[in-house]
mmCIF file of C-alpha atoms in Angstrom:
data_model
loop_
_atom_site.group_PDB
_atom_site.id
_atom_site.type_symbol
_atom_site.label_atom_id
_atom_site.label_comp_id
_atom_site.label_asym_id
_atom_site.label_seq_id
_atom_site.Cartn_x
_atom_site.Cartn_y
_atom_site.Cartn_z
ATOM 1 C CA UNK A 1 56.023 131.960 144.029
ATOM 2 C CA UNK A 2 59.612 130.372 145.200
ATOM 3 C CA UNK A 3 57.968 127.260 144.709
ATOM 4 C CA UNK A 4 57.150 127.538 141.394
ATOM 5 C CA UNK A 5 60.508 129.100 140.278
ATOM 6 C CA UNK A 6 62.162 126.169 141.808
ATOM 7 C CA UNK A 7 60.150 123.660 139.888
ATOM 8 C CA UNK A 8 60.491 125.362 136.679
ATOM 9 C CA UNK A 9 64.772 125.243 137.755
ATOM 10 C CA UNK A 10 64.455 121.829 138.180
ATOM 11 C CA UNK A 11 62.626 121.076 135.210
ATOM 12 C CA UNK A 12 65.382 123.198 132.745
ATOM 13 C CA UNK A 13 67.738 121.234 134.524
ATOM 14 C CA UNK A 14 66.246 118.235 133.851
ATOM 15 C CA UNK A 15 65.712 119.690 130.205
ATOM 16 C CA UNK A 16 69.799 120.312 129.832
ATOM 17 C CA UNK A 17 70.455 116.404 130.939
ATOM 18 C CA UNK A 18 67.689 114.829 128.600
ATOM 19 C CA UNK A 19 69.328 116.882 125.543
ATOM 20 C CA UNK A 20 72.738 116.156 126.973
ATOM 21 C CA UNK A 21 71.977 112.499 126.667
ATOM 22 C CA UNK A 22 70.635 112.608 123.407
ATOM 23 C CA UNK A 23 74.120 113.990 122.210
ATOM 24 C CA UNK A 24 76.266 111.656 123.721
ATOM 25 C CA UNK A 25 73.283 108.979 122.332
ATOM 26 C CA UNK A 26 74.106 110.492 118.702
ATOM 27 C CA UNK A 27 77.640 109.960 118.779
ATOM 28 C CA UNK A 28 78.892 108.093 115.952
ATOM 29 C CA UNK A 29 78.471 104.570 116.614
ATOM 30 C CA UNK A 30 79.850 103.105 113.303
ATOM 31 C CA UNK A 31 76.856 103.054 111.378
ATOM 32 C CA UNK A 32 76.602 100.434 109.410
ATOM 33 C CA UNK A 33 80.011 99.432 109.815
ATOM 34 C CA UNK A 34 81.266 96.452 111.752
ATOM 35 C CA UNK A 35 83.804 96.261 114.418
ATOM 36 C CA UNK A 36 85.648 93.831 112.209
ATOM 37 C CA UNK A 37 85.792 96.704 109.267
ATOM 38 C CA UNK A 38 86.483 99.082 110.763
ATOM 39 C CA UNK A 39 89.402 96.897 111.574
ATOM 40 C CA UNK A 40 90.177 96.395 107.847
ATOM 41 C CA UNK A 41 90.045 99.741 107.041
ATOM 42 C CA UNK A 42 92.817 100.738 109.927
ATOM 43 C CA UNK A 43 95.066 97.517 108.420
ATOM 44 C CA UNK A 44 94.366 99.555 105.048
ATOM 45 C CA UNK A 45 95.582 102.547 106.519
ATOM 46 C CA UNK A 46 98.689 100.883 107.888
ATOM 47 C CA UNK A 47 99.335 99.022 104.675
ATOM 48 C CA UNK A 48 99.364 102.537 103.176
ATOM 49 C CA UNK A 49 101.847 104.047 105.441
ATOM 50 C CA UNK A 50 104.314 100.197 104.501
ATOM 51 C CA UNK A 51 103.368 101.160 100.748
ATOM 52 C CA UNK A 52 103.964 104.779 100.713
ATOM 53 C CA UNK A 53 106.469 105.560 103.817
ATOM 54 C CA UNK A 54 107.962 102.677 105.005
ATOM 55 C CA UNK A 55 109.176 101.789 101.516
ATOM 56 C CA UNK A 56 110.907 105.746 100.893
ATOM 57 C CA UNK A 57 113.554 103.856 103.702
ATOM 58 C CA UNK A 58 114.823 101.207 101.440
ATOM 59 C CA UNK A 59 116.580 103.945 98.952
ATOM 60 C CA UNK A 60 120.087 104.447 99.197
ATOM 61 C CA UNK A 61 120.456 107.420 102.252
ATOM 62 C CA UNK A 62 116.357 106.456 102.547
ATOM 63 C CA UNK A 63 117.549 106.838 106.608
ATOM 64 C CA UNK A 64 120.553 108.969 106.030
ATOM 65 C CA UNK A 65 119.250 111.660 104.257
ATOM 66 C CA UNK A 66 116.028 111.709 106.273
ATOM 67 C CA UNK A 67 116.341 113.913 109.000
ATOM 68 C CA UNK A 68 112.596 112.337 111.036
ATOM 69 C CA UNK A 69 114.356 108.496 110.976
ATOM 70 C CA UNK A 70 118.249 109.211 110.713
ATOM 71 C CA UNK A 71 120.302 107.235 112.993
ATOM 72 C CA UNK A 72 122.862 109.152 115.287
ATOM 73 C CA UNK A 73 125.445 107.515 117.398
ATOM 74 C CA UNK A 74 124.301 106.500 120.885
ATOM 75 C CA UNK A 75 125.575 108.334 123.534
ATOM 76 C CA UNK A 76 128.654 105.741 124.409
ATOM 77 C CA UNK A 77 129.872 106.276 120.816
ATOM 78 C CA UNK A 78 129.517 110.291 120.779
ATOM 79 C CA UNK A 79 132.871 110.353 123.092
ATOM 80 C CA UNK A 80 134.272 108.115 120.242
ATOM 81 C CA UNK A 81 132.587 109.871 117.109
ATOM 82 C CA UNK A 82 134.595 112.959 118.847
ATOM 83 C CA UNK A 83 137.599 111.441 119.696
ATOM 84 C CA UNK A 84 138.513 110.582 115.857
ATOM 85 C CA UNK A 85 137.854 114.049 115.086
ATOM 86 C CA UNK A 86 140.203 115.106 117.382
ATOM 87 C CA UNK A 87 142.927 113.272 115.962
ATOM 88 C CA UNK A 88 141.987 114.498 111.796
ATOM 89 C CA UNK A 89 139.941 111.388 111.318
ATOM 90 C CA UNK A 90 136.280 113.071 110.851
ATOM 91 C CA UNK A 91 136.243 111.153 106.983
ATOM 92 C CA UNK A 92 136.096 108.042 109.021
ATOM 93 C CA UNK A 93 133.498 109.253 111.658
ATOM 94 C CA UNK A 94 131.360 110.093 108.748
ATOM 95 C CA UNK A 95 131.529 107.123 107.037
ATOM 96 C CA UNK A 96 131.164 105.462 110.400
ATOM 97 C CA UNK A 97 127.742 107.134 110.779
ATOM 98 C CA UNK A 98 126.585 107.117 106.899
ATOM 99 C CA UNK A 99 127.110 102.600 107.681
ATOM 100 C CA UNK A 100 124.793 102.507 110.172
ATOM 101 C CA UNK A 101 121.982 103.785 108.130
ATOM 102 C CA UNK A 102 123.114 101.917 105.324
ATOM 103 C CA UNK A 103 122.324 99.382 107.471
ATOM 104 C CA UNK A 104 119.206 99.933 108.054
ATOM 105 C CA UNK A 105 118.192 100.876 104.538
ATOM 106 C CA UNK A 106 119.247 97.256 103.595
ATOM 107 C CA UNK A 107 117.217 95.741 106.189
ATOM 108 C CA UNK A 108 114.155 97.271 106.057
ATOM 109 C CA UNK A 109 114.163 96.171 101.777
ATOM 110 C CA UNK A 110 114.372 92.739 103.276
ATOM 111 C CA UNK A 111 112.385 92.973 106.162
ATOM 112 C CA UNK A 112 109.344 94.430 104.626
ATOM 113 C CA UNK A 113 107.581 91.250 104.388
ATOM 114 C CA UNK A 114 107.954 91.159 107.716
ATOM 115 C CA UNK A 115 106.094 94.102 108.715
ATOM 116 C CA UNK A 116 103.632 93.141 106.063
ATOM 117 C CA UNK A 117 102.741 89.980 107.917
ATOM 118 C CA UNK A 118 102.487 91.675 111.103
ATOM 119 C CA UNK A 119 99.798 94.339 110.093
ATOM 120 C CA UNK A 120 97.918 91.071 108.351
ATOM 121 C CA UNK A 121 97.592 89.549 111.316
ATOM 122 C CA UNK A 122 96.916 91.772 114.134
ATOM 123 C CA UNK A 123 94.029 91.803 115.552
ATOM 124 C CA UNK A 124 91.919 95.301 116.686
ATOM 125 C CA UNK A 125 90.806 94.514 120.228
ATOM 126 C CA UNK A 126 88.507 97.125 120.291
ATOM 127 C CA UNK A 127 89.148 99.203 116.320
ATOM 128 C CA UNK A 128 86.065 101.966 116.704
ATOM 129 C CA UNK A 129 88.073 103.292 119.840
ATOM 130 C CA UNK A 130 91.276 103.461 118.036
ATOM 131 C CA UNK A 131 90.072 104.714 115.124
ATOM 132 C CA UNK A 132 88.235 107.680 117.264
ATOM 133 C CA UNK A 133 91.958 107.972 119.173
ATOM 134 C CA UNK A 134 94.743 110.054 118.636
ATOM 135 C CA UNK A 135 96.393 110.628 115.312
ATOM 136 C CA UNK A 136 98.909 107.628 115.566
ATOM 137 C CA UNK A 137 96.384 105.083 117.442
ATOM 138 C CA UNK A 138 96.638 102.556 114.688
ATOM 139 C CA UNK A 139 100.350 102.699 114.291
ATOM 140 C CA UNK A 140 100.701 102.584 118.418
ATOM 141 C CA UNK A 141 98.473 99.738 118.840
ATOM 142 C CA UNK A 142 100.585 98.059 115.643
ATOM 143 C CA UNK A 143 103.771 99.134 117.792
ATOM 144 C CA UNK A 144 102.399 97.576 121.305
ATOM 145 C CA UNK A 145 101.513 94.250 119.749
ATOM 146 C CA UNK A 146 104.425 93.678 117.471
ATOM 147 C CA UNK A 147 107.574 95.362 118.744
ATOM 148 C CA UNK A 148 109.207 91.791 120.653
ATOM 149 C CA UNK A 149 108.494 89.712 117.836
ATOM 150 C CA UNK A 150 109.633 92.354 115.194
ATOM 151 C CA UNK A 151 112.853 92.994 117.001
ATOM 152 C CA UNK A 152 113.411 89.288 117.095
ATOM 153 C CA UNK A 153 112.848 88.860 113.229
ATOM 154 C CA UNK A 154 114.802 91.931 112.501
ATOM 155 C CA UNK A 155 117.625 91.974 114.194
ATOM 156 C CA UNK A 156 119.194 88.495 112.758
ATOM 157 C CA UNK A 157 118.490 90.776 109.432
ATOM 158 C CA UNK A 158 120.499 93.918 110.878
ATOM 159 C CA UNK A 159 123.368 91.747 111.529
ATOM 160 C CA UNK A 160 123.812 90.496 108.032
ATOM 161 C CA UNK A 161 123.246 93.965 106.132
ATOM 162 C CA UNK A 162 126.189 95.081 108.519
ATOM 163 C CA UNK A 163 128.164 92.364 106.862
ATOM 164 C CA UNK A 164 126.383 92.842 103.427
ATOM 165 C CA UNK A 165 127.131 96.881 103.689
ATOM 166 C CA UNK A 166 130.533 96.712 105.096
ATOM 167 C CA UNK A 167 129.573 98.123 108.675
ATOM 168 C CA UNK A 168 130.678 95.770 110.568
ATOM 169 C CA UNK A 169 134.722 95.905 109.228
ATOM 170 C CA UNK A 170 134.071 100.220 109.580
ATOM 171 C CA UNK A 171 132.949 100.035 112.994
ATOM 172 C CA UNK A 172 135.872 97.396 113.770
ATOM 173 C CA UNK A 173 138.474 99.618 112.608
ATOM 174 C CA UNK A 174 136.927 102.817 113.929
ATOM 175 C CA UNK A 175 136.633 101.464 117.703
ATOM 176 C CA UNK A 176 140.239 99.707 117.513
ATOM 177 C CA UNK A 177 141.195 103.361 116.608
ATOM 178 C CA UNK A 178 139.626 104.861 119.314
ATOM 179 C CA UNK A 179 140.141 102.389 121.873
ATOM 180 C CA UNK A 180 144.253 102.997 120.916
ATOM 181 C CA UNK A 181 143.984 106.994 122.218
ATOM 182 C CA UNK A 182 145.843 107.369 125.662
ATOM 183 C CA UNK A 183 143.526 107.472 128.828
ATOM 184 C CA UNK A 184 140.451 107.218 127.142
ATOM 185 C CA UNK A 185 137.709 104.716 128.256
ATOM 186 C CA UNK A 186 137.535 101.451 125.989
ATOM 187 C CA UNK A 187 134.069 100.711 124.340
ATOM 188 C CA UNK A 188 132.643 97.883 122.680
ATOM 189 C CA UNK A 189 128.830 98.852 122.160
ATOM 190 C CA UNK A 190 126.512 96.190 120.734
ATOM 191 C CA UNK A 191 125.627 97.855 117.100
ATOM 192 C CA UNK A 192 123.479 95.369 115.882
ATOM 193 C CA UNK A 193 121.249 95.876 118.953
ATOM 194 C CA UNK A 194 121.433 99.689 118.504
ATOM 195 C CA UNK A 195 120.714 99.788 114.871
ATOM 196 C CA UNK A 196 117.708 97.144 115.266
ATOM 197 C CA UNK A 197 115.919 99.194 117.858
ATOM 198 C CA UNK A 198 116.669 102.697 115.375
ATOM 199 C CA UNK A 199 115.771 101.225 112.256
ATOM 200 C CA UNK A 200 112.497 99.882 114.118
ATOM 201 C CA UNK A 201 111.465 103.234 115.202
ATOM 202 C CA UNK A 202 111.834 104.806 111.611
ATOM 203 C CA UNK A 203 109.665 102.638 110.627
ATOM 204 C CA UNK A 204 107.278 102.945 112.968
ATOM 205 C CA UNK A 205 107.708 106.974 112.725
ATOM 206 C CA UNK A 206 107.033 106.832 108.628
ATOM 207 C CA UNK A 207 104.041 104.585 108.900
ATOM 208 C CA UNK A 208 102.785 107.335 112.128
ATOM 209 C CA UNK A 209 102.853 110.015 109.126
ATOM 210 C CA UNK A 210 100.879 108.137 106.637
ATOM 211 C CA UNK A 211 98.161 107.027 109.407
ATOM 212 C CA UNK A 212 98.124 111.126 110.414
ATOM 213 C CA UNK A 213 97.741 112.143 106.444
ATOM 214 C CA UNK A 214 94.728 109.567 105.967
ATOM 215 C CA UNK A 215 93.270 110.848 109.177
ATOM 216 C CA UNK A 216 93.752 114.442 108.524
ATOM 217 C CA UNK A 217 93.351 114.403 104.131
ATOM 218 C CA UNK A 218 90.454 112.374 102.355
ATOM 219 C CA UNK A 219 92.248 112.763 99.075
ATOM 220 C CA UNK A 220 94.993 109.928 101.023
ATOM 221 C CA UNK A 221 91.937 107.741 101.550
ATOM 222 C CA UNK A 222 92.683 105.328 98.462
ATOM 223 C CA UNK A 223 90.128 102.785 98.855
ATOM 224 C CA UNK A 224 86.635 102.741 99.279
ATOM 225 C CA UNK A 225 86.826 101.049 102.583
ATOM 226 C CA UNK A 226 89.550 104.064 104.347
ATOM 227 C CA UNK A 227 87.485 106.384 102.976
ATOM 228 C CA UNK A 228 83.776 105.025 104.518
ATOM 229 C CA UNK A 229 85.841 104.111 107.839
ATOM 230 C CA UNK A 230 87.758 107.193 108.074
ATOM 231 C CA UNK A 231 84.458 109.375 107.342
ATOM 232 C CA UNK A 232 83.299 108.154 110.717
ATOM 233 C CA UNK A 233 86.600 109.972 112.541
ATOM 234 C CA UNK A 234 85.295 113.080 110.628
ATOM 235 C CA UNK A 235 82.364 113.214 111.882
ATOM 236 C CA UNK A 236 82.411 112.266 115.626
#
């Protein structure tokens, strides 16, 4: 009698692994679909997010008024930002501030070609995982391949919409100020460097949003393509 029970354990268990395998062997798989587009469809989606997000950056306070991407001072310029106040110059802090993401809304309007480009020609080492990955996979992997060579491109960009936008006379006058207060420690922070690396992760934040929308809402899936790539996500 033991004997039997145990063979007729062993067979359920045996049971529970053969139907266990034959889930994991349904998994989606892509279908149809090819690595190479599922690919294109995840470039789609990130060509949305330059098209619908990235582009809401370029408007005058695009950065400023956006409380997700809005640049702050870094932590060096704070003690500044709160020494002016302390002497009745808040106007000028503000307007210090308000520059920097001027800034960056003037650069991004140039630079979007740039980021354009970038999601043309990356290449989706392995797209079914990332497109079964987490919310922002897409924009990540985007972020991972391109950051160097986008900071390189943008920055030289930066620099002239600081010129272009006035920030770089503001910022002059605001840290001779400061620097003039008795016993307080002299700064000279590299802006342009700063303002890059900010106006980089905006970007990178707005395009996350778009990618999370067309992952989460098929009425964002605008193109055949997002919407037969994206219906494999659903379904997994």
């Amino acid at each position: 009698m033991i004997k039997r029970i145990l063979v007729l354990v062993i067979a359920i268990q045996f049971t529970g692994c053969a139907e266990l395998q034959n889930v994991i062997n349904n998994l989606p798989s892509g279908g149809a679909l090819s690595q190479q587009q599922i690919g294109n469809g995840l470039r789609e989606a990130l060509d949305s997010g330059i098209k619908n997000q990235v582009s809401k950056l370029t408007s005058k306070d695009g950065f400023y008024r956006n409380q997700l991407v809005k640049i702050l001072l870094p932590e060096e310029l704070q003690a500044v930002d709160k020494g002016l106040r302390s002497i009745g110059l808040s106007n000028l802090a503000d307007e210090g501030i308000k520059v920097l993401n001027r800034a960056a809304e003037d650069a991004v309007k140039t630079a979007t070609p740039i980021f354009v480009n970038a999601v043309k020609d990356i290449t989706f080492a392995d797209a079914k995982n990332i497109l079964l990955g987490e919310q922002n996979a897409a924009t990540a992997y985007l972020q991972s391949k391109t950051s160097e060579s986008l900071y390189n491109s943008f920055s030289p960009v930066i620099n002239k919409s600081f010129s272009k936008v006035g920030a770089d006379k503001i910022w002059s006058n605001l840290i001779t100020k400061y620097n003039s207060i008795p016993f307080v420690k002299k700064v000279n922070p590299d802006l342009t460097g700063y303002v890059t690396n900010q106006a980089l992760k905006g970007v990178f934040t707005m395009i996350t949003n778009e990618e999370k929308g067309i992952r989460e809402k098929v009425g964002l899936r605008s193109t055949a393509l997002l919407k037969q790539v994206f219906a494999l996500q659903d379904n997994r």
